[in-house]
Each structure stands twice: as C-alpha cells, then as structure tokens.
Short mmCIF file of C-alpha atoms in Angstrom, two decimals:
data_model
loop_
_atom_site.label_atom_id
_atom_site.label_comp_id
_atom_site.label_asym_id
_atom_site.label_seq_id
_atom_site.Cartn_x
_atom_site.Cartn_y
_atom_site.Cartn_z
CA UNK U 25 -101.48 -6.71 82.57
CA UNK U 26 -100.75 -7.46 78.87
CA UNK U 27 -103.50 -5.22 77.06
CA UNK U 28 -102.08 -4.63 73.55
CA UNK U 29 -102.47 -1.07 73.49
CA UNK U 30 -98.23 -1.25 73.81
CA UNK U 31 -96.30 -1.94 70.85
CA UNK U 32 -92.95 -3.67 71.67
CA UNK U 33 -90.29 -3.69 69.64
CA UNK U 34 -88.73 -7.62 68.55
CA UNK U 35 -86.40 -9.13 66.05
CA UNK U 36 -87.67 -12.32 64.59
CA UNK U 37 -85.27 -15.26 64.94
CA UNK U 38 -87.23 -17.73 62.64
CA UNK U 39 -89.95 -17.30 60.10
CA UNK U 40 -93.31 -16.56 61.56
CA UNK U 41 -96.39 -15.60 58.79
CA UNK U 42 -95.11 -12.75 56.63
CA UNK U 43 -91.88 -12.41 58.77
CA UNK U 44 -88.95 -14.06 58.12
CA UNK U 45 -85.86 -14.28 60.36
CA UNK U 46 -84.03 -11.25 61.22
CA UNK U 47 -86.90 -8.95 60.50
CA UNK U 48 -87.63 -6.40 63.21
CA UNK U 49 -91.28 -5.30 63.61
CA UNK U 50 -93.71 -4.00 66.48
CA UNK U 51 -96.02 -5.99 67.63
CA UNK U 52 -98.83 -5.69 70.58
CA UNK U 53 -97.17 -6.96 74.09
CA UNK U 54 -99.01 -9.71 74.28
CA UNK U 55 -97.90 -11.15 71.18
CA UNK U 56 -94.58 -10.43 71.85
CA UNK U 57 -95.04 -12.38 75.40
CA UNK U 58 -96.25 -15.44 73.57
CA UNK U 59 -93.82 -15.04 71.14
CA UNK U 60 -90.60 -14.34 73.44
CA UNK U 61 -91.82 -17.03 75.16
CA UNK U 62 -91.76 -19.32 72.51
CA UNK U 63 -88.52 -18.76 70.94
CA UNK U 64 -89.91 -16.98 67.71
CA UNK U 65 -88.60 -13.87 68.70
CA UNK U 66 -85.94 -11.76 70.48
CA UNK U 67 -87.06 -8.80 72.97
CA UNK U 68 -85.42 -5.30 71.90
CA UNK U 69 -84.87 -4.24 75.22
CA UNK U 70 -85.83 -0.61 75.47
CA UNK U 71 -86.61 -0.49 78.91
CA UNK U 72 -83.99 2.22 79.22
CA UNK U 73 -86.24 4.77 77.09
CA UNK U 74 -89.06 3.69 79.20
CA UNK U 75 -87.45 4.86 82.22
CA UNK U 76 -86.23 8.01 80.59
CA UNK U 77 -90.02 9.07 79.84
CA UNK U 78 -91.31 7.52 82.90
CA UNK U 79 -88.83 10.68 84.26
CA UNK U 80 -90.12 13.16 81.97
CA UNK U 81 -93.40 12.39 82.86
CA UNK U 82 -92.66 12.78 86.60
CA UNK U 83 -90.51 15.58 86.56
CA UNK U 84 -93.46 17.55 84.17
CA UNK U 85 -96.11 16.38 86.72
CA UNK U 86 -94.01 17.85 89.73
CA UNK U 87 -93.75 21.03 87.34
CA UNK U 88 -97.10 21.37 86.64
CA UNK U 89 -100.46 21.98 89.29
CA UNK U 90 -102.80 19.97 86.90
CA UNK U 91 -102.77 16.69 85.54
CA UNK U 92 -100.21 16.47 82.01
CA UNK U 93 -100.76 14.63 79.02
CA UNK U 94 -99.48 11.37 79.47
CA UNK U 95 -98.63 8.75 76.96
CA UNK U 96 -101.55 6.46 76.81
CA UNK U 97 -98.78 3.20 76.21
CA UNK U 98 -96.00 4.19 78.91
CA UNK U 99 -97.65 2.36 81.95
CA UNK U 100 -98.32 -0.73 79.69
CA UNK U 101 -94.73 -0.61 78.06
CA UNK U 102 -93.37 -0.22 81.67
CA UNK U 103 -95.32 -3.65 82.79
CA UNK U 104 -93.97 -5.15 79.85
CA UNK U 105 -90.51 -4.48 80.68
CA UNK U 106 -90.97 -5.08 84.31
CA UNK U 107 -92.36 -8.45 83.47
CA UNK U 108 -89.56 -9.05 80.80
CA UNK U 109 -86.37 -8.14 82.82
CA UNK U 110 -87.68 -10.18 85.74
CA UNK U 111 -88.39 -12.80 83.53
CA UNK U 112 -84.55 -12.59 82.44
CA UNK U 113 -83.30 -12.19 85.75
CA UNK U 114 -85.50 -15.36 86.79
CA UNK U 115 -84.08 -17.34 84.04
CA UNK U 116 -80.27 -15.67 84.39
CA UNK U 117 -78.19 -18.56 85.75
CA UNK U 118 -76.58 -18.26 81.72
CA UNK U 119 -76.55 -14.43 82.17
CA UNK U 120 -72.37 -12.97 82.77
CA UNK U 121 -72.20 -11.17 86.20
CA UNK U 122 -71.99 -7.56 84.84
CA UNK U 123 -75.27 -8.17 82.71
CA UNK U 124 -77.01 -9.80 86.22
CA UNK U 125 -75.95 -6.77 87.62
CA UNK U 126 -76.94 -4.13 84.95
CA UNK U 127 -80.34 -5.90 84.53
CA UNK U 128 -80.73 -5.79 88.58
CA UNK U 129 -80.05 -2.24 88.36
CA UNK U 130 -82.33 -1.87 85.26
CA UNK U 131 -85.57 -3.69 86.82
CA UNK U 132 -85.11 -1.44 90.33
CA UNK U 133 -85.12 1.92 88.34
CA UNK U 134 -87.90 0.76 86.73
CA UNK U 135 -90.02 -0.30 89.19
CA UNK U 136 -89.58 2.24 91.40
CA UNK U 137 -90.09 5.37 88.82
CA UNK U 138 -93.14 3.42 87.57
CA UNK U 139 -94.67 3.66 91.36
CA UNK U 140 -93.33 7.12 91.58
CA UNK U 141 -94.97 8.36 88.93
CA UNK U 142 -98.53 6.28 89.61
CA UNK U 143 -98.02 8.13 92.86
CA UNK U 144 -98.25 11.42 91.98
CA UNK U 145 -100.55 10.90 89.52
CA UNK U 146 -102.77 9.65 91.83
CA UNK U 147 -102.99 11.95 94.20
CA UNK U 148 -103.66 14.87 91.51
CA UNK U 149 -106.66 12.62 90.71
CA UNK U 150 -108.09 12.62 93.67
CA UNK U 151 -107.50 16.28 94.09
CA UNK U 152 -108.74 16.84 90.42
CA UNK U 153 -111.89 14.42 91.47
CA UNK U 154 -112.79 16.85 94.66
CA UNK U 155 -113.01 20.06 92.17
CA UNK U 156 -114.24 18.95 88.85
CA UNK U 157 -115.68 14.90 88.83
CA UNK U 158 -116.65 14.12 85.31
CA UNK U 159 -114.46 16.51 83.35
CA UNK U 160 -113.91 15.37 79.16
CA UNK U 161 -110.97 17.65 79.40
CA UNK U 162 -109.15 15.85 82.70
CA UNK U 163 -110.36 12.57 80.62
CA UNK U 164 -108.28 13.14 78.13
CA UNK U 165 -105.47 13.73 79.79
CA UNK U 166 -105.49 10.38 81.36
CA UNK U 167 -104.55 6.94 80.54
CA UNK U 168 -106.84 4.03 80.01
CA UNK U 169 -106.43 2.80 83.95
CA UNK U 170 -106.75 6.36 85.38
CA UNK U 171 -109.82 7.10 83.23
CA UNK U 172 -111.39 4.18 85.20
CA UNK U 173 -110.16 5.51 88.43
CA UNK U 174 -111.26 8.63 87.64
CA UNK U 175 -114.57 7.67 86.85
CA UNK U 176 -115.42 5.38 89.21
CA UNK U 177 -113.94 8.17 92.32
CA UNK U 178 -116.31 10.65 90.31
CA UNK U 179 -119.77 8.43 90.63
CA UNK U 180 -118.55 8.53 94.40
CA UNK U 181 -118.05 11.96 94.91
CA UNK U 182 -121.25 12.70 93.38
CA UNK U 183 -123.04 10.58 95.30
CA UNK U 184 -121.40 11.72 98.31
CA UNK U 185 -121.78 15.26 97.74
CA UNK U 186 -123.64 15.72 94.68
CA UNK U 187 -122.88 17.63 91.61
CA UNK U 188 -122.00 20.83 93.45
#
C-alpha cells in the first residue's frame, strides 16, 4: 500500500507546478504512482539499493537476539518497487530481452528478501510480545505496520495472560 511515508526518487519529463522538465526531485510514492502513471514523470529505479538494505537489515536481524532499528520507509519503498517493476514487466512487450530478463531477476530478489525479512521480523515479535507486550523501547524499533502488529498481539497477550 502507497502510504507516503516513502520518498521516491523521479525525473520530470514535462513541466508540472514548480518543476520543469528534466528536474529530478523526491516525491511521496503515491504521487509518484499517479504521476508515473500519467506520463509526467520517469521512475529512478533504485530498487537495487532497496534490495541491498533489505539484506543489511536481514543479515543484522540474524546477527542480533532482539529486534534492530529498522528504516521506517524500507518496507514502503520495497512495495513501491515491487509494484513498479511488475508494472514494467506487465507493460514490457517494448522492453529488449536482456532488460525483460534483468527486471525478472530484479522483481524475484525483491520479493523474496522483502518476505524474508518480514519473516524474521515477525517471529522476533511474537517472541518479543511473550516477554515484554507494550514496551516504548521495542516500539521504537519498529516500523509503522509492525507497531500495529505489535500492539494489537500485546492487547492479546494481556488479556490472555495478564500483565505478568
């Protein structure tokens, strides 16, 4: 889902408000849907340095017992690329073979180190829910979708087993 709490990187191909073609700004993913979408703007496709911390972030939760830090964008910025190489590949009849195949290759990785890491992460919720439900410090180590996970698997551990 398109939240714009991710900023995505885009290159204006005609005027639009302030902007004028060739400009390259962030802007919130949802505007840069619409916008894509519409032909006002071309997608800087950094879906490689998504995977790349989408790795960090795994490897450093496989390193680490509790929950890490994580980047309170990456799982939006990962949708967004997920949604925009399919989108590409949907639309690639115009797309040369080796980019059909580097984009195929692109959208797997993605996908699959995006579930990897919402995996894990899961799990040490849970586990972090069982020992301390509630906890401002886990909180803040979460992102805006495990926060409500979090929460909500709190309130039923409480009421299961109380505050104890």
């Amino acid at each position: 889902m398109l939240t714009g709490r991710a900023l995505v990187a885009v290159k204006l191909l005609k005027p639009f408000g302030d902007w004028k073609a060739g400009d390259m700004v962030l802007i919130e993913d949802w505007k840069a849907k619409e916008l894509w979408e519409s032909g006002v703007v071309e997608i800087i496709d950094e879906s490689d340095k998504v995977i790349i911390e989408l790795e960090k972030a795994i490897t450093e939760e496989r390193e680490n017992k509790p929950l890490a830090d994580i980047d309170e964008s990456l799982y939006e910025r990962a949708e967004f690329y997920i949604y925009y190489l399919s989108k590409l590949l949907q639309d690639g009849q115009s797309l040369p073979p080796e980019s059909l195949k580097a984009y195929l290759a692109k959208l797997s990785n993605l996908k699959e180190k995006y579930e990897e890491l919402k995996t894990i992460r899961f799990g040490k919720i849970l586990k972090t829910v069982m020992l301390r439900p509630n906890s401002l410090e886990v909180l803040s180590k979460l992102a805006p979708e495990e926060r409500e996970i979090y929460l909500q698997m709190s309130k039923i551990r409480i009421k299961w087993l109380g505050e104890g």
